[in-house]
C-alpha cells in the first residue's frame, strides 16, 4: 500500500514502507511544511524552476539528506542554492530517463510550460508495491499523454486544473481520457486568486467525458491510501 498526501498547490508526498518522496515542495503554511518532513524524506522531485515549485527543495535536502531528482539545468541551479552535489541523482537527468530510489522507479516526462532553468517536466513514479503515479507538473494538454496511457497502467494522475498558467478543468478532464488513469487528484487550484477556486467544474467535465475515472478531491494536508 502507498499513501499520497496533498500538501497544497503542486506539492505531494508519496509514502510506502520502503520509500518517501516529496514533489514540488512549495508550502503556503508552516503546518504543511512540517507535514512534508514527518517521518523521513528519501527523495525530493522538482518539476521545473519556478518559485512555487522549487520552494523548500534545497532546504529539505540539506536538513534530511534526501536525494534530489530534477532535470539537468534545474539540478545545477538547485546545487547553487545549497543542495550538495553528491545528493543530486546523476547530477540531473532528462526526458525519458528513469532513475531508482529505494525500490521506486521515476521516469521523467515532458511538460509544456516555462522554467527559469532547464526545461519543465513531469514524472511517472512506480512505487515499490507497483502503484503507478503520474505527476504532470505544470502543463497544457498535449497529445503525447496518450503514449503514457499506453506505456504505463496509471493508477493515479496528479493534474493541474486551475487554468491561466496550466490546463483548465475541461482540458484536464480530457487528459484523464488520454492517460486512461483510474484515479485523478486535481492540483494547482485555489492557491492564488487568479486560479480556479474549486474543482466543481473539473468534476463535471470528468463525469461527462471520462466516467470511469474517479476524482479524489482533497484539501491541503489530506492523505489517501492506494493499493494495486
Coordinates of N, CA and C in Angstrom, one line a residue:
X1 N 0.8 -1.2 0.0 CA 0.0 0.0 0.0 C 0.9 1.3 0.0
X2 N 0.5 2.3 -0.7 CA 1.1 3.6 -0.8 C 0.2 4.6 -0.3
X3 N 0.7 5.7 0.3 CA -0.1 6.8 0.8 C 0.3 8.1 0.0
X4 N -0.7 8.8 -0.5 CA -0.5 10.1 -1.2 C -1.1 11.2 -0.3
X5 N -0.2 12.2 0.0 CA -0.7 13.3 0.8 C -0.5 14.6 -0.1
X6 N -1.6 15.4 -0.2 CA -1.5 16.6 -0.9 C -1.1 17.7 0.0
X7 N 0.0 18.4 -0.3 CA 0.5 19.4 0.6 C 0.2 20.8 0.1
X8 N -0.8 20.9 -0.8 CA -1.2 22.2 -1.4 C -0.5 22.5 -2.7
X9 N -1.2 23.2 -3.6 CA -0.6 23.7 -4.8 C -0.2 22.4 -5.7
X10 N 1.1 22.3 -6.0 CA 1.5 21.1 -6.7 C 2.4 20.2 -5.9
X11 N 2.4 20.4 -4.5 CA 3.2 19.6 -3.6 C 2.5 18.4 -3.1
X12 N 3.2 17.3 -3.2 CA 2.7 16.0 -2.7 C 3.8 15.2 -2.0
X13 N 3.3 14.3 -1.1 CA 4.2 13.3 -0.5 C 3.7 11.9 -0.8
X14 N 4.6 11.1 -1.4 CA 4.2 9.7 -1.7 C 5.0 8.8 -0.7
X15 N 4.3 8.0 0.0 CA 5.0 7.1 1.0 C 4.6 5.7 0.9
X16 N 5.6 4.8 1.1 CA 5.4 3.4 1.3 C 6.3 3.0 2.4
X17 N 6.2 1.7 2.8 CA 7.2 1.3 3.9 C 8.7 1.4 3.4
X18 N 8.9 1.4 2.1 CA 10.3 1.4 1.6 C 10.8 2.8 1.3
X19 N 9.9 3.7 0.9 CA 10.4 5.0 0.3 C 9.4 6.1 0.6
X20 N 10.0 7.3 0.8 CA 9.2 8.5 1.0 C 9.7 9.6 0.0
X21 N 8.8 10.1 -0.9 CA 9.1 11.0 -1.9 C 8.3 12.3 -1.8
X22 N 8.9 13.5 -1.8 CA 8.2 14.7 -1.8 C 8.4 15.4 -3.2
X23 N 7.3 15.9 -3.7 CA 7.3 16.5 -5.0 C 7.0 18.0 -4.9
X24 N 7.7 18.9 -5.6 CA 7.5 20.3 -5.7 C 7.1 20.9 -4.4
X25 N 8.0 21.0 -3.4 CA 7.7 21.4 -2.0 C 7.6 22.9 -1.8
X26 N 6.6 23.4 -2.4 CA 6.2 24.8 -2.1 C 5.0 24.8 -1.1
X27 N 5.1 25.5 0.0 CA 4.1 25.4 1.0 C 3.5 26.8 1.4
X28 N 2.2 26.8 1.6 CA 1.6 28.1 1.9 C 1.4 28.3 3.4
X29 N 1.7 27.3 4.2 CA 1.7 27.5 5.7 C 2.7 26.5 6.3
X30 N 3.1 26.8 7.6 CA 4.1 26.0 8.3 C 3.6 24.6 8.6
X31 N 2.3 24.5 8.8 CA 1.8 23.1 9.1 C 2.1 22.1 7.9
X32 N 1.9 22.6 6.7 CA 2.1 21.7 5.5 C 3.6 21.5 5.4
X33 N 4.4 22.5 5.6 CA 5.9 22.3 5.6 C 6.3 21.2 6.5
X34 N 5.8 21.3 7.8 CA 6.2 20.3 8.8 C 5.7 18.9 8.4
X35 N 4.5 18.8 7.8 CA 3.9 17.6 7.4 C 4.8 16.9 6.3
X36 N 5.4 17.7 5.4 CA 6.3 17.2 4.4 C 7.4 16.4 4.9
X37 N 8.0 16.8 6.1 CA 9.2 16.2 6.6 C 8.9 15.3 7.8
X38 N 7.6 15.0 8.1 CA 7.3 14.0 9.1 C 7.8 12.6 8.7
X39 N 8.3 11.9 9.6 CA 8.9 10.6 9.3 C 10.2 10.8 8.6
X40 N 10.3 10.5 7.3 CA 11.6 10.7 6.7 C 11.3 11.2 5.2
X41 N 12.3 11.7 4.6 CA 12.2 12.0 3.2 C 13.5 11.4 2.5
X42 N 13.2 10.6 1.5 CA 14.3 9.9 0.8 C 14.7 10.6 -0.5
X43 N 13.6 11.2 -1.1 CA 13.8 11.8 -2.4 C 12.9 13.1 -2.6
X44 N 13.5 14.1 -3.1 CA 12.7 15.3 -3.5 C 12.8 15.5 -5.0
X45 N 11.6 15.5 -5.6 CA 11.5 15.7 -7.1 C 11.0 17.1 -7.3
X46 N 11.6 17.8 -8.3 CA 11.2 19.1 -8.7 C 10.9 19.1 -10.2
X47 N 9.7 19.6 -10.6 CA 9.3 19.5 -12.0 C 9.8 20.6 -12.8
X48 N 10.0 21.8 -12.2 CA 10.6 22.9 -13.0 C 11.0 24.1 -12.1
X49 N 11.7 25.0 -12.6 CA 12.3 26.1 -11.9 C 11.4 27.3 -11.8
X50 N 10.3 27.2 -11.1 CA 9.5 28.4 -10.7 C 9.4 28.3 -9.2
X51 N 9.4 29.5 -8.5 CA 9.5 29.6 -7.1 C 8.4 28.8 -6.4
X52 N 7.2 28.7 -7.1 CA 6.1 28.0 -6.4 C 6.2 26.5 -6.7
X53 N 7.3 26.0 -7.1 CA 7.6 24.6 -7.3 C 8.9 24.1 -6.7
X54 N 10.0 25.0 -6.9 CA 11.2 24.7 -6.2 C 11.1 24.8 -4.7
X55 N 10.4 25.9 -4.3 CA 10.0 26.1 -2.9 C 11.1 25.8 -1.9
X56 N 10.9 24.8 -1.1 CA 11.8 24.5 0.0 C 12.7 23.3 -0.4
X57 N 12.9 23.0 -1.7 CA 13.6 21.8 -2.1 C 15.0 21.8 -1.5
X58 N 15.7 22.8 -1.7 CA 17.1 22.9 -1.2 C 17.2 22.7 0.3
X59 N 16.3 23.4 1.0 CA 16.3 23.3 2.5 C 16.0 21.9 3.0
X60 N 15.0 21.2 2.3 CA 14.7 19.9 2.8 C 15.8 18.9 2.5
X61 N 16.5 19.0 1.3 CA 17.6 18.2 1.0 C 18.7 18.4 2.0
X62 N 19.0 19.6 2.4 CA 20.1 19.9 3.4 C 19.7 19.4 4.7
X63 N 18.5 19.5 5.2 CA 18.1 19.1 6.5 C 18.0 17.6 6.7
X64 N 17.5 16.9 5.6 CA 17.2 15.5 5.7 C 18.2 14.6 5.1
X65 N 19.0 15.1 4.2 CA 19.9 14.3 3.4 C 19.3 13.6 2.3
X66 N 18.0 14.0 1.9 CA 17.3 13.4 0.8 C 18.0 13.6 -0.5
X67 N 17.9 12.7 -1.4 CA 18.4 12.9 -2.8 C 17.5 13.9 -3.5
X68 N 18.0 14.5 -4.6 CA 17.2 15.4 -5.4 C 17.1 14.8 -6.8
X69 N 15.9 14.8 -7.4 CA 15.7 14.5 -8.7 C 15.2 15.7 -9.5
X70 N 15.9 16.1 -10.6 CA 15.5 17.2 -11.3 C 16.2 17.2 -12.7
X71 N 15.6 17.9 -13.7 CA 16.2 17.9 -15.0 C 17.6 18.7 -14.9
X72 N 18.5 18.3 -15.8 CA 19.8 19.0 -16.0 C 19.5 20.5 -16.2
X73 N 20.2 21.3 -15.5 CA 20.0 22.7 -15.6 C 19.3 23.2 -14.3
X74 N 18.1 22.7 -14.1 CA 17.4 23.0 -12.8 C 18.2 22.3 -11.6
X75 N 18.7 21.1 -11.9 CA 19.5 20.5 -10.8 C 20.8 21.3 -10.5
X76 N 21.4 21.9 -11.5 CA 22.6 22.7 -11.3 C 22.2 24.0 -10.5
X77 N 21.0 24.6 -10.9 CA 20.5 25.8 -10.2 C 20.3 25.5 -8.7
X78 N 19.7 24.3 -8.4 CA 19.4 23.9 -7.0 C 20.7 23.6 -6.3
X79 N 21.7 23.1 -7.0 CA 23.0 22.9 -6.3 C 23.6 24.2 -5.9
X80 N 23.4 25.2 -6.7 CA 23.9 26.6 -6.4 C 23.1 27.1 -5.2
X81 N 21.9 26.6 -5.1 CA 21.0 27.1 -3.9 C 21.3 26.4 -2.6
X82 N 22.2 25.3 -2.7 CA 22.7 24.7 -1.5 C 22.5 23.2 -1.4
X83 N 22.0 22.5 -2.4 CA 21.9 21.1 -2.4 C 23.3 20.5 -2.7
X84 N 23.8 19.7 -1.8 CA 25.1 19.1 -2.0 C 25.1 18.2 -3.3
X85 N 26.2 18.4 -4.1 CA 26.3 17.7 -5.4 C 26.1 16.2 -5.2
X86 N 26.6 15.6 -4.2 CA 26.5 14.1 -4.0 C 25.1 13.7 -3.8
X87 N 24.2 14.6 -3.4 CA 22.8 14.2 -3.2 C 21.9 14.3 -4.5
X88 N 22.5 14.9 -5.6 CA 21.7 15.1 -6.8 C 21.9 13.9 -7.7
X89 N 20.8 13.2 -8.0 CA 20.9 11.9 -8.7 C 21.5 12.2 -10.1
X90 N 22.6 11.6 -10.4 CA 23.3 11.7 -11.6 C 23.6 13.2 -12.0
X91 N 23.6 14.1 -11.1 CA 23.8 15.5 -11.4 C 22.6 16.1 -12.1
X92 N 21.5 15.4 -12.2 CA 20.4 15.8 -13.0 C 20.1 14.7 -14.1
X93 N 18.9 14.5 -14.5 CA 18.6 13.6 -15.6 C 17.7 14.2 -16.6
X94 N 17.1 13.5 -17.5 CA 16.4 14.2 -18.6 C 15.2 13.4 -19.1
X95 N 14.5 14.0 -20.1 CA 13.3 13.4 -20.6 C 13.4 12.0 -21.1
X96 N 12.6 11.1 -20.6 CA 12.6 9.7 -21.0 C 13.5 8.9 -20.1
X97 N 14.3 9.5 -19.3 CA 15.2 8.8 -18.4 C 14.5 8.3 -17.2
X98 N 15.0 7.2 -16.7 CA 14.5 6.5 -15.5 C 15.5 6.4 -14.4
X99 N 15.3 6.8 -13.2 CA 16.2 6.6 -12.1 C 15.4 5.8 -11.0
X100 N 16.2 5.3 -10.1 CA 15.6 4.5 -9.0 C 16.0 5.0 -7.6
X101 N 15.1 4.9 -6.7 CA 15.4 5.3 -5.3 C 14.6 4.3 -4.4
X102 N 15.3 3.5 -3.6 CA 14.8 2.6 -2.6 C 13.6 1.8 -3.2
X103 N 13.7 1.3 -4.3 CA 12.7 0.4 -4.9 C 11.6 1.2 -5.8
X104 N 11.6 2.5 -5.8 CA 10.8 3.3 -6.6 C 11.5 3.6 -7.9
X105 N 10.7 3.6 -9.0 CA 11.3 3.9 -10.3 C 10.6 5.2 -10.8
X106 N 11.5 6.2 -11.2 CA 11.0 7.5 -11.6 C 11.4 7.8 -13.0
X107 N 10.4 8.0 -13.9 CA 10.6 8.3 -15.3 C 10.2 9.8 -15.5
X108 N 11.1 10.5 -16.1 CA 10.9 11.9 -16.4 C 10.1 12.0 -17.8
X109 N 9.0 12.8 -17.8 CA 8.3 13.0 -19.0 C 8.3 14.5 -19.4
X110 N 7.9 14.8 -20.6 CA 7.8 16.2 -20.9 C 6.6 16.9 -20.4
X111 N 6.7 18.2 -20.2 CA 5.6 19.1 -19.9 C 5.7 20.3 -20.8
X112 N 4.6 21.0 -21.0 CA 4.7 22.2 -21.8 C 4.3 23.4 -20.9
X113 N 5.4 24.2 -20.6 CA 5.3 25.3 -19.7 C 6.5 26.1 -19.9
X114 N 6.9 26.9 -18.8 CA 8.2 27.7 -18.9 C 9.0 27.3 -17.6
X115 N 10.2 27.7 -17.6 CA 11.1 27.4 -16.5 C 12.3 28.4 -16.5
X116 N 12.7 28.8 -15.3 CA 13.8 29.7 -15.2 C 15.2 29.0 -15.6
X117 N 15.2 27.7 -15.4 CA 16.4 26.9 -15.8 C 15.9 25.5 -16.3
X118 N 16.7 24.8 -17.1 CA 16.3 23.5 -17.6 C 15.1 23.6 -18.4
X119 N 14.3 22.6 -18.4 CA 13.0 22.5 -19.1 C 12.0 22.0 -18.2
X120 N 10.7 22.4 -18.3 CA 9.7 21.8 -17.4 C 9.5 20.3 -17.7
X121 N 9.1 19.6 -16.7 CA 9.0 18.1 -16.8 C 7.8 17.6 -15.9
X122 N 7.5 16.4 -16.1 CA 6.6 15.7 -15.3 C 7.3 14.4 -14.9
X123 N 6.6 13.6 -14.0 CA 7.2 12.3 -13.6 C 6.2 11.2 -13.5
X124 N 6.6 10.0 -14.0 CA 5.8 8.8 -13.8 C 6.6 8.0 -12.7
X125 N 5.9 7.8 -11.6 CA 6.6 7.2 -10.4 C 5.9 5.8 -10.2
X126 N 6.7 4.8 -10.3 CA 6.2 3.4 -10.0 C 6.7 3.1 -8.6
X127 N 5.8 3.0 -7.6 CA 6.2 2.8 -6.2 C 6.6 1.3 -6.1
X128 N 7.3 1.0 -5.0 CA 7.7 -0.4 -4.8 C 6.6 -1.4 -4.8
X129 N 5.4 -1.1 -4.4 CA 4.3 -2.0 -4.5 C 3.6 -2.1 -5.8
X130 N 4.1 -1.3 -6.8 CA 3.6 -1.4 -8.2 C 2.6 -0.3 -8.5
X131 N 2.2 0.5 -7.5 CA 1.3 1.7 -7.8 C 2.0 2.7 -8.7
X132 N 1.3 3.1 -9.8 CA 1.9 4.0 -10.8 C 1.2 5.4 -10.6
X133 N 2.0 6.4 -10.4 CA 1.5 7.7 -10.1 C 2.1 8.7 -11.2
X134 N 1.3 9.5 -11.8 CA 1.8 10.4 -12.8 C 1.6 11.8 -12.2
X135 N 2.7 12.6 -12.0 CA 2.6 14.0 -11.7 C 3.0 14.8 -12.9
X136 N 2.0 15.5 -13.4 CA 2.1 16.2 -14.7 C 3.0 17.4 -14.7
X137 N 3.3 17.9 -13.5 CA 4.0 19.2 -13.4 C 3.0 20.3 -13.9
X138 N 3.5 21.4 -14.2 CA 2.7 22.5 -14.8 C 2.7 22.3 -16.3
X139 N 1.5 22.1 -16.9 CA 1.5 21.8 -18.4 C 0.1 22.1 -18.9
X140 N 0.1 22.3 -20.3 CA -1.1 22.3 -21.0 C -1.5 20.8 -21.4
X141 N -2.6 20.6 -22.0 CA -3.0 19.3 -22.5 C -2.1 19.1 -23.8
X142 N -1.6 17.9 -24.0 CA -0.9 17.6 -25.2 C -1.1 16.1 -25.5
X143 N -1.1 15.8 -26.8 CA -1.5 14.5 -27.3 C -0.6 13.4 -26.8
X144 N 0.7 13.7 -26.5 CA 1.6 12.7 -26.1 C 1.2 12.1 -24.8
X145 N 0.3 12.6 -24.1 CA -0.2 12.0 -22.8 C -0.8 10.6 -23.1
X146 N -1.3 10.4 -24.4 CA -1.9 9.1 -24.7 C -0.8 8.1 -24.7
X147 N 0.4 8.4 -25.0 CA 1.5 7.5 -25.0 C 1.8 7.0 -23.6
X148 N 1.7 7.9 -22.6 CA 1.9 7.4 -21.3 C 0.8 6.5 -20.8
X149 N -0.4 6.7 -21.3 CA -1.5 5.9 -21.0 C -1.4 4.5 -21.6
X150 N -0.6 4.4 -22.7 CA -0.4 3.1 -23.4 C 0.8 2.4 -22.8
X151 N 1.8 3.1 -22.3 CA 3.0 2.5 -21.8 C 2.9 2.1 -20.3
X152 N 2.1 2.9 -19.6 CA 2.1 2.7 -18.1 C 0.6 2.6 -17.7
X153 N 0.3 1.6 -16.8 CA -1.0 1.5 -16.2 C -1.2 2.5 -15.1
X154 N -1.5 3.7 -15.4 CA -1.5 4.8 -14.4 C -2.7 4.7 -13.5
X155 N -2.3 4.4 -12.2 CA -3.4 4.3 -11.2 C -3.9 5.7 -10.7
X156 N -3.0 6.6 -10.5 CA -3.3 7.9 -10.0 C -2.6 9.0 -10.8
X157 N -3.4 9.9 -11.4 CA -2.8 11.1 -12.1 C -3.0 12.3 -11.2
X158 N -1.9 13.1 -11.0 CA -1.9 14.3 -10.3 C -1.9 15.4 -11.3
X159 N -3.0 16.1 -11.6 CA -3.1 17.0 -12.7 C -3.5 18.4 -12.3
X160 N -2.9 19.4 -12.9 CA -3.3 20.8 -12.7 C -4.6 21.1 -13.3
X161 N -5.5 21.8 -12.6 CA -6.8 22.1 -13.2 C -7.2 23.6 -13.1
X162 N -6.3 24.4 -12.6 CA -6.6 25.8 -12.2 C -6.6 26.8 -13.3
X163 N -6.1 26.4 -14.5 CA -6.1 27.3 -15.7 C -5.1 28.5 -15.5
X164 N -5.1 29.4 -16.5 CA -4.3 30.6 -16.6 C -2.8 30.2 -16.9
X165 N -2.2 29.5 -16.0 CA -0.8 29.0 -16.2 C -0.7 27.6 -16.6
X166 N -1.8 26.9 -16.5 CA -1.8 25.4 -16.8 C -3.1 25.0 -17.5
X167 N -3.3 23.8 -17.6 CA -4.6 23.3 -18.1 C -5.7 23.8 -17.3
X168 N -6.9 24.0 -17.9 CA -8.1 24.3 -17.1 C -8.9 23.0 -16.9
X169 N -10.1 23.2 -16.4 CA -10.9 22.0 -16.0 C -11.2 21.1 -17.2
X170 N -11.6 21.7 -18.3 CA -12.0 20.9 -19.4 C -10.8 20.1 -20.0
X171 N -9.7 20.8 -20.1 CA -8.5 20.2 -20.7 C -8.0 19.1 -19.8
X172 N -8.1 19.3 -18.5 CA -7.6 18.3 -17.5 C -8.5 17.0 -17.6
X173 N -9.8 17.2 -17.8 CA -10.7 16.1 -17.9 C -10.3 15.3 -19.2
X174 N -10.0 16.0 -20.3 CA -9.6 15.3 -21.5 C -8.3 14.5 -21.3
X175 N -7.4 15.1 -20.5 CA -6.1 14.5 -20.2 C -6.3 13.1 -19.5
X176 N -7.3 13.1 -18.6 CA -7.6 11.8 -18.0 C -8.0 10.7 -19.0
X177 N -8.7 11.1 -20.0 CA -9.1 10.2 -21.1 C -7.9 9.7 -21.8
X178 N -6.9 10.6 -22.1 CA -5.7 10.2 -22.8 C -4.8 9.3 -22.0
X179 N -4.8 9.6 -20.7 CA -3.9 8.9 -19.8 C -4.5 7.5 -19.4
X180 N -5.8 7.4 -19.5 CA -6.5 6.2 -19.1 C -6.3 5.9 -17.6
X181 N -6.2 6.9 -16.8 CA -5.9 6.8 -15.4 C -7.1 6.3 -14.6
X182 N -6.9 5.5 -13.6 CA -8.0 5.0 -12.8 C -8.6 6.1 -11.8
X183 N -7.6 6.9 -11.3 CA -8.0 8.0 -10.3 C -7.3 9.3 -10.7
X184 N -7.8 10.4 -10.4 CA -7.2 11.7 -10.6 C -7.3 12.5 -9.3
X185 N -6.2 13.2 -8.9 CA -6.2 14.1 -7.8 C -5.9 15.5 -8.5
X186 N -6.9 16.4 -8.4 CA -6.7 17.7 -9.0 C -5.7 18.6 -8.1
X187 N -4.9 19.3 -8.8 CA -3.9 20.2 -8.1 C -3.8 21.5 -8.8
X188 N -3.0 22.4 -8.2 CA -2.7 23.7 -8.8 C -4.0 24.5 -9.0
X189 N -4.8 24.5 -7.9 CA -6.0 25.3 -7.9 C -6.1 25.9 -6.5
X190 N -6.8 27.1 -6.4 CA -7.1 27.7 -5.1 C -5.9 28.4 -4.4
X191 N -4.7 28.2 -4.9 CA -3.6 28.8 -4.2 C -3.5 30.3 -4.3
X192 N -3.8 30.8 -5.4 CA -3.8 32.2 -5.7 C -5.2 32.6 -6.3
X193 N -5.6 33.9 -6.1 CA -6.9 34.3 -6.6 C -7.1 34.1 -8.1
X194 N -6.1 34.2 -8.8 CA -6.2 34.1 -10.3 C -6.6 32.7 -10.8
X195 N -6.3 31.7 -9.9 CA -6.6 30.3 -10.3 C -8.0 29.9 -9.9
X196 N -8.5 28.9 -10.6 CA -9.8 28.3 -10.2 C -9.8 28.1 -8.7
X197 N -10.9 28.4 -8.0 CA -11.0 28.3 -6.5 C -11.6 27.0 -6.0
X198 N -12.1 26.1 -6.9 CA -12.6 24.8 -6.5 C -12.5 23.9 -7.7
X199 N -12.9 22.6 -7.5 CA -12.8 21.6 -8.6 C -14.1 21.2 -9.1
X200 N -15.2 21.9 -8.8 CA -16.5 21.5 -9.3 C -16.6 21.4 -10.8
X201 N -16.1 22.4 -11.5 CA -16.2 22.4 -12.9 C -15.4 21.2 -13.5
X202 N -14.2 20.9 -12.9 CA -13.5 19.8 -13.4 C -14.2 18.5 -13.1
X203 N -14.8 18.3 -12.0 CA -15.6 17.1 -11.7 C -16.7 16.9 -12.7
X204 N -17.4 18.0 -13.1 CA -18.5 17.9 -14.1 C -18.0 17.4 -15.4
X205 N -16.9 18.0 -15.9 CA -16.3 17.6 -17.2 C -15.8 16.2 -17.1
X206 N -15.2 15.8 -16.0 CA -14.7 14.4 -15.9 C -15.8 13.4 -15.9
X207 N -16.9 13.7 -15.2 CA -18.0 12.8 -15.2 C -18.6 12.6 -16.6
X208 N -18.6 13.7 -17.4 CA -19.2 13.6 -18.7 C -18.3 13.0 -19.7
X209 N -17.0 13.2 -19.6 CA -16.0 12.8 -20.6 C -15.4 11.4 -20.3
X210 N -15.1 11.2 -19.0 CA -14.3 10.0 -18.6 C -15.0 9.4 -17.3
X211 N -16.2 8.9 -17.5 CA -16.9 8.4 -16.3 C -16.2 7.3 -15.5
X212 N -15.3 6.6 -16.2 CA -14.6 5.5 -15.5 C -13.5 6.0 -14.6
X213 N -13.1 7.2 -14.6 CA -12.1 7.8 -13.8 C -12.6 8.4 -12.6
X214 N -12.1 8.0 -11.4 CA -12.6 8.6 -10.1 C -11.8 9.8 -9.7
X215 N -12.5 10.9 -9.4 CA -11.8 12.1 -8.9 C -11.7 11.9 -7.4
X216 N -10.5 12.1 -6.9 CA -10.2 12.1 -5.4 C -10.0 13.5 -5.1
X217 N -11.0 14.2 -4.6 CA -10.9 15.6 -4.3 C -10.3 15.7 -2.9
X218 N -9.2 16.5 -2.8 CA -8.5 16.6 -1.5 C -8.4 18.0 -1.1
X219 N -8.2 18.3 0.2 CA -7.8 19.5 0.7 C -6.4 19.5 1.2
X220 N -5.6 20.6 1.2 CA -4.2 20.5 1.7 C -4.1 19.9 3.0
X221 N -3.2 18.9 3.1 CA -3.0 18.1 4.3 C -3.7 16.8 4.3
X222 N -4.6 16.6 3.4 CA -5.3 15.3 3.3 C -4.4 14.2 2.8
X223 N -4.6 12.9 3.3 CA -3.9 11.8 2.8 C -4.9 10.7 2.4
X224 N -4.6 9.9 1.3 CA -5.4 8.8 0.9 C -4.5 7.6 0.6
X225 N -4.9 6.5 1.0 CA -4.2 5.2 0.8 C -4.6 4.6 -0.6
X226 N -3.7 4.1 -1.3 CA -4.0 3.4 -2.6 C -3.2 2.1 -2.6
X227 N -3.8 1.1 -3.2 CA -3.1 -0.2 -3.4 C -3.5 -0.7 -4.8
X228 N -2.6 -1.5 -5.3 CA -2.8 -2.1 -6.6 C -3.6 -3.4 -6.5

